[in-house]
């Protein structure tokens, strides 16, 4: 396992291109594009102000940089570096900007969500969509890029409009039986649209592409409801994380609940493996052990640096560290706030916000708890390898954690000074991982499955 040198970064803006060839990062008002294989700078662009949002086009040919404070969007081309585009929303302001799936249109949301402006890079034409709703997740595209669902608010009622992305014509428009619509999300197969209400009312509505209501699900009433929603990659399950600390799985056949997963503070099932992170002092007199760097600028991982933390199998029953939420404040730290399916839909990873140090991994085939990983610090982020069931976790410290069915490992990011890892970003091939800090980032290389197995073997991994 190797690490690159550390590069400067601002606002956690670092993303791999969809084709996996490039890595873009922002340093204040500069956009830096590197070659993934060598990490050499290919292009350096200067924006008009500090970048607050950066996004690749789907074909990896263009990069969008949004400067919300100035109401500006700049677009840069990799094929023609001298070409650039500037979009100024003027007095309307700007609060969000994104690419359309074809990579040739940009959708800007103005201040106060007065409208969505669709700008064409090819024809320079402009289209307007009125009444977009200001909510948690009000816009969603189907995976094939053919349709867009947009949440709207008109006359104190919620609506959803479905547009054809090729010409932005309205395909369907229907009202939703929600008090305060919070988000929309397409199933990966593009056949079903999930719409859910705010946390004040537990309600999930499922619509077909032509706007027919397929099912309505509500687990309970008169209490805080939905906190997170995720589709399985197979489109067979919809996972709903709730404020009551449970995840409920709806199946795609009947749209009824298949099972629910609780997150108790005490784990007593002897079949559940609990990995607990513990501090470990480096053994005295141990020499420098490393793998030979196989990439330009890669730093070998020293055994001494990596041995400061490890996982141990905890004896069951075990009690996890809990956090008592403040009941008199908005958005209490309770309930399932993070959930994500593995790319093969075999596993589901979750975090219950009032047990912030633990990551729960559920076996979806057997519908049971598979593994719990208890960290020393609260979990900030986790993300699945896009190619296999391997989970990367960060806690805001200078370590990154990897779990797979074969075992788990704690790795300290080498280098001088402190490097708090605040976010993660996998390469599409799964052989490298970008570790993002407040002011810097670096890459972690997992070259081959053989190297990864060796890395798991070198640590005190437990199977």
Short mmCIF file of N, CA and C in Angstrom, two decimals, residues 186-250:
data_model
loop_
_atom_site.label_atom_id
_atom_site.label_comp_id
_atom_site.label_asym_id
_atom_site.label_seq_id
_atom_site.Cartn_x
_atom_site.Cartn_y
_atom_site.Cartn_z
N UNK A 186 -34.32 8.52 -8.19
CA UNK A 186 -34.67 7.46 -9.13
C UNK A 186 -34.03 6.15 -8.70
N UNK A 187 -34.73 5.04 -8.93
CA UNK A 187 -34.11 3.73 -8.82
C UNK A 187 -33.04 3.61 -9.90
N UNK A 188 -31.97 2.86 -9.67
CA UNK A 188 -30.92 2.74 -10.68
C UNK A 188 -31.40 2.27 -12.05
N UNK A 189 -32.48 1.48 -12.10
CA UNK A 189 -32.99 1.05 -13.40
C UNK A 189 -33.87 2.09 -14.07
N UNK A 190 -34.15 3.22 -13.39
CA UNK A 190 -34.90 4.32 -13.97
C UNK A 190 -36.39 4.08 -14.09
N UNK A 191 -36.91 3.04 -13.46
CA UNK A 191 -38.34 2.71 -13.60
C UNK A 191 -39.20 3.29 -12.49
N UNK A 192 -38.62 3.57 -11.33
CA UNK A 192 -39.39 4.01 -10.17
C UNK A 192 -38.73 5.24 -9.56
N UNK A 193 -39.57 6.20 -9.17
CA UNK A 193 -39.10 7.41 -8.51
C UNK A 193 -39.57 7.40 -7.06
N UNK A 194 -38.62 7.50 -6.14
CA UNK A 194 -38.95 7.59 -4.71
C UNK A 194 -39.05 9.05 -4.30
N UNK A 195 -40.12 9.39 -3.61
CA UNK A 195 -40.35 10.75 -3.11
C UNK A 195 -40.62 10.62 -1.61
N UNK A 196 -39.94 11.43 -0.80
CA UNK A 196 -40.17 11.32 0.63
C UNK A 196 -40.42 12.68 1.27
N UNK A 197 -41.13 12.64 2.39
CA UNK A 197 -41.53 13.84 3.11
C UNK A 197 -40.42 14.29 4.06
N UNK A 198 -40.61 15.45 4.66
CA UNK A 198 -39.65 15.95 5.63
C UNK A 198 -39.68 15.09 6.89
N UNK A 199 -38.76 15.37 7.80
CA UNK A 199 -38.65 14.56 9.01
C UNK A 199 -39.87 14.69 9.91
N UNK A 200 -40.74 15.67 9.66
CA UNK A 200 -41.90 15.87 10.52
C UNK A 200 -43.02 14.88 10.22
N UNK A 201 -42.95 14.20 9.06
CA UNK A 201 -43.96 13.21 8.73
C UNK A 201 -43.32 12.04 8.01
N UNK A 202 -43.50 10.85 8.53
CA UNK A 202 -42.90 9.66 7.92
C UNK A 202 -43.75 9.21 6.73
N UNK A 203 -43.26 9.49 5.53
CA UNK A 203 -43.99 9.07 4.34
C UNK A 203 -43.04 8.96 3.15
N UNK A 204 -43.10 7.80 2.47
CA UNK A 204 -42.37 7.57 1.23
C UNK A 204 -43.38 7.20 0.16
N UNK A 205 -43.32 7.88 -0.99
CA UNK A 205 -44.22 7.60 -2.11
C UNK A 205 -43.40 7.12 -3.28
N UNK A 206 -43.89 6.11 -3.98
CA UNK A 206 -43.19 5.52 -5.11
C UNK A 206 -44.03 5.70 -6.37
N UNK A 207 -43.43 6.32 -7.40
CA UNK A 207 -44.13 6.64 -8.63
C UNK A 207 -43.46 5.95 -9.81
N UNK A 208 -44.27 5.59 -10.80
CA UNK A 208 -43.74 5.07 -12.05
C UNK A 208 -43.29 6.23 -12.93
N UNK A 209 -42.65 5.91 -14.04
CA UNK A 209 -42.15 6.94 -14.94
C UNK A 209 -43.26 7.80 -15.51
N UNK A 210 -44.46 7.23 -15.67
CA UNK A 210 -45.58 8.01 -16.21
C UNK A 210 -46.39 8.71 -15.14
N UNK A 211 -45.88 8.73 -13.90
CA UNK A 211 -46.52 9.51 -12.85
C UNK A 211 -47.56 8.77 -12.03
N UNK A 212 -47.74 7.46 -12.25
CA UNK A 212 -48.71 6.71 -11.46
C UNK A 212 -48.14 6.42 -10.07
N UNK A 213 -48.98 6.55 -9.06
CA UNK A 213 -48.57 6.24 -7.69
C UNK A 213 -48.60 4.73 -7.50
N UNK A 214 -47.44 4.15 -7.24
CA UNK A 214 -47.34 2.69 -7.08
C UNK A 214 -47.60 2.25 -5.65
N UNK A 215 -47.09 3.03 -4.69
CA UNK A 215 -47.24 2.62 -3.30
C UNK A 215 -46.91 3.80 -2.38
N UNK A 216 -47.46 3.73 -1.17
CA UNK A 216 -47.15 4.70 -0.11
C UNK A 216 -46.74 3.91 1.11
N UNK A 217 -45.65 4.33 1.75
CA UNK A 217 -45.19 3.62 2.95
C UNK A 217 -44.99 4.62 4.08
N UNK A 218 -45.51 4.26 5.25
CA UNK A 218 -45.32 5.04 6.47
C UNK A 218 -45.13 4.07 7.62
N UNK A 219 -44.03 4.20 8.34
CA UNK A 219 -43.72 3.26 9.43
C UNK A 219 -44.41 3.65 10.73
N UNK A 220 -44.54 4.95 10.99
CA UNK A 220 -45.18 5.41 12.23
C UNK A 220 -45.58 6.86 12.08
N UNK A 221 -46.27 7.39 13.09
CA UNK A 221 -46.75 8.77 13.07
C UNK A 221 -46.33 9.49 14.35
N UNK A 222 -46.47 10.82 14.31
CA UNK A 222 -46.30 11.68 15.48
C UNK A 222 -44.91 11.58 16.11
N UNK A 223 -43.93 11.42 15.27
CA UNK A 223 -42.55 11.42 15.74
C UNK A 223 -41.65 11.75 14.55
N UNK A 224 -40.40 12.14 14.82
CA UNK A 224 -39.48 12.45 13.73
C UNK A 224 -39.33 11.24 12.82
N UNK A 225 -39.35 11.46 11.50
CA UNK A 225 -39.45 10.35 10.56
C UNK A 225 -38.18 10.01 9.81
N UNK A 226 -38.14 10.33 8.50
CA UNK A 226 -37.08 9.85 7.61
C UNK A 226 -35.86 10.77 7.69
N UNK A 227 -34.68 10.14 7.76
CA UNK A 227 -33.43 10.91 7.79
C UNK A 227 -32.54 10.64 6.58
N UNK A 228 -32.60 9.45 6.01
CA UNK A 228 -31.77 9.12 4.86
C UNK A 228 -32.45 8.05 4.02
N UNK A 229 -32.14 8.05 2.72
CA UNK A 229 -32.76 7.12 1.77
C UNK A 229 -31.68 6.67 0.78
N UNK A 230 -31.69 5.38 0.43
CA UNK A 230 -30.74 4.87 -0.57
C UNK A 230 -31.33 3.68 -1.29
N UNK A 231 -31.16 3.64 -2.62
CA UNK A 231 -31.54 2.49 -3.44
C UNK A 231 -30.38 1.52 -3.49
N UNK A 232 -30.70 0.23 -3.55
CA UNK A 232 -29.65 -0.76 -3.82
C UNK A 232 -29.31 -0.69 -5.31
N UNK A 233 -28.05 -0.96 -5.70
CA UNK A 233 -27.67 -0.89 -7.11
C UNK A 233 -28.51 -1.80 -8.00
N UNK A 234 -29.05 -2.87 -7.45
CA UNK A 234 -29.88 -3.79 -8.22
C UNK A 234 -31.31 -3.29 -8.38
N UNK A 235 -31.67 -2.20 -7.69
CA UNK A 235 -33.03 -1.63 -7.68
C UNK A 235 -34.04 -2.53 -6.97
N UNK A 236 -33.58 -3.56 -6.29
CA UNK A 236 -34.49 -4.48 -5.61
C UNK A 236 -34.94 -3.99 -4.25
N UNK A 237 -34.12 -3.13 -3.62
CA UNK A 237 -34.44 -2.66 -2.28
C UNK A 237 -34.31 -1.15 -2.19
N UNK A 238 -35.18 -0.57 -1.38
CA UNK A 238 -35.07 0.83 -1.00
C UNK A 238 -34.86 0.86 0.50
N UNK A 239 -33.71 1.38 0.93
CA UNK A 239 -33.38 1.45 2.35
C UNK A 239 -33.76 2.83 2.89
N UNK A 240 -34.48 2.85 4.00
CA UNK A 240 -34.94 4.09 4.61
C UNK A 240 -34.39 4.18 6.02
N UNK A 241 -33.53 5.15 6.26
CA UNK A 241 -32.99 5.39 7.60
C UNK A 241 -33.86 6.37 8.34
N UNK A 242 -34.19 6.04 9.58
CA UNK A 242 -35.17 6.82 10.33
C UNK A 242 -34.59 7.36 11.63
N UNK A 243 -35.30 8.34 12.19
CA UNK A 243 -34.87 8.95 13.44
C UNK A 243 -35.05 8.02 14.63
N UNK A 244 -35.81 6.94 14.47
CA UNK A 244 -35.96 5.99 15.58
C UNK A 244 -34.80 5.01 15.65
N UNK A 245 -33.75 5.21 14.83
CA UNK A 245 -32.56 4.37 14.90
C UNK A 245 -32.69 3.06 14.13
N UNK A 246 -33.63 2.98 13.19
CA UNK A 246 -33.83 1.75 12.43
C UNK A 246 -33.74 2.02 10.93
N UNK A 247 -33.30 0.99 10.21
CA UNK A 247 -33.32 1.01 8.74
C UNK A 247 -34.39 0.02 8.29
N UNK A 248 -35.26 0.47 7.41
CA UNK A 248 -36.32 -0.39 6.89
C UNK A 248 -36.09 -0.63 5.40
N UNK A 249 -36.17 -1.88 5.00
CA UNK A 249 -35.97 -2.26 3.61
C UNK A 249 -37.30 -2.54 2.94
N UNK A 250 -37.59 -1.80 1.87
CA UNK A 250 -38.77 -2.07 1.05
C UNK A 250 -38.34 -2.88 -0.16
#
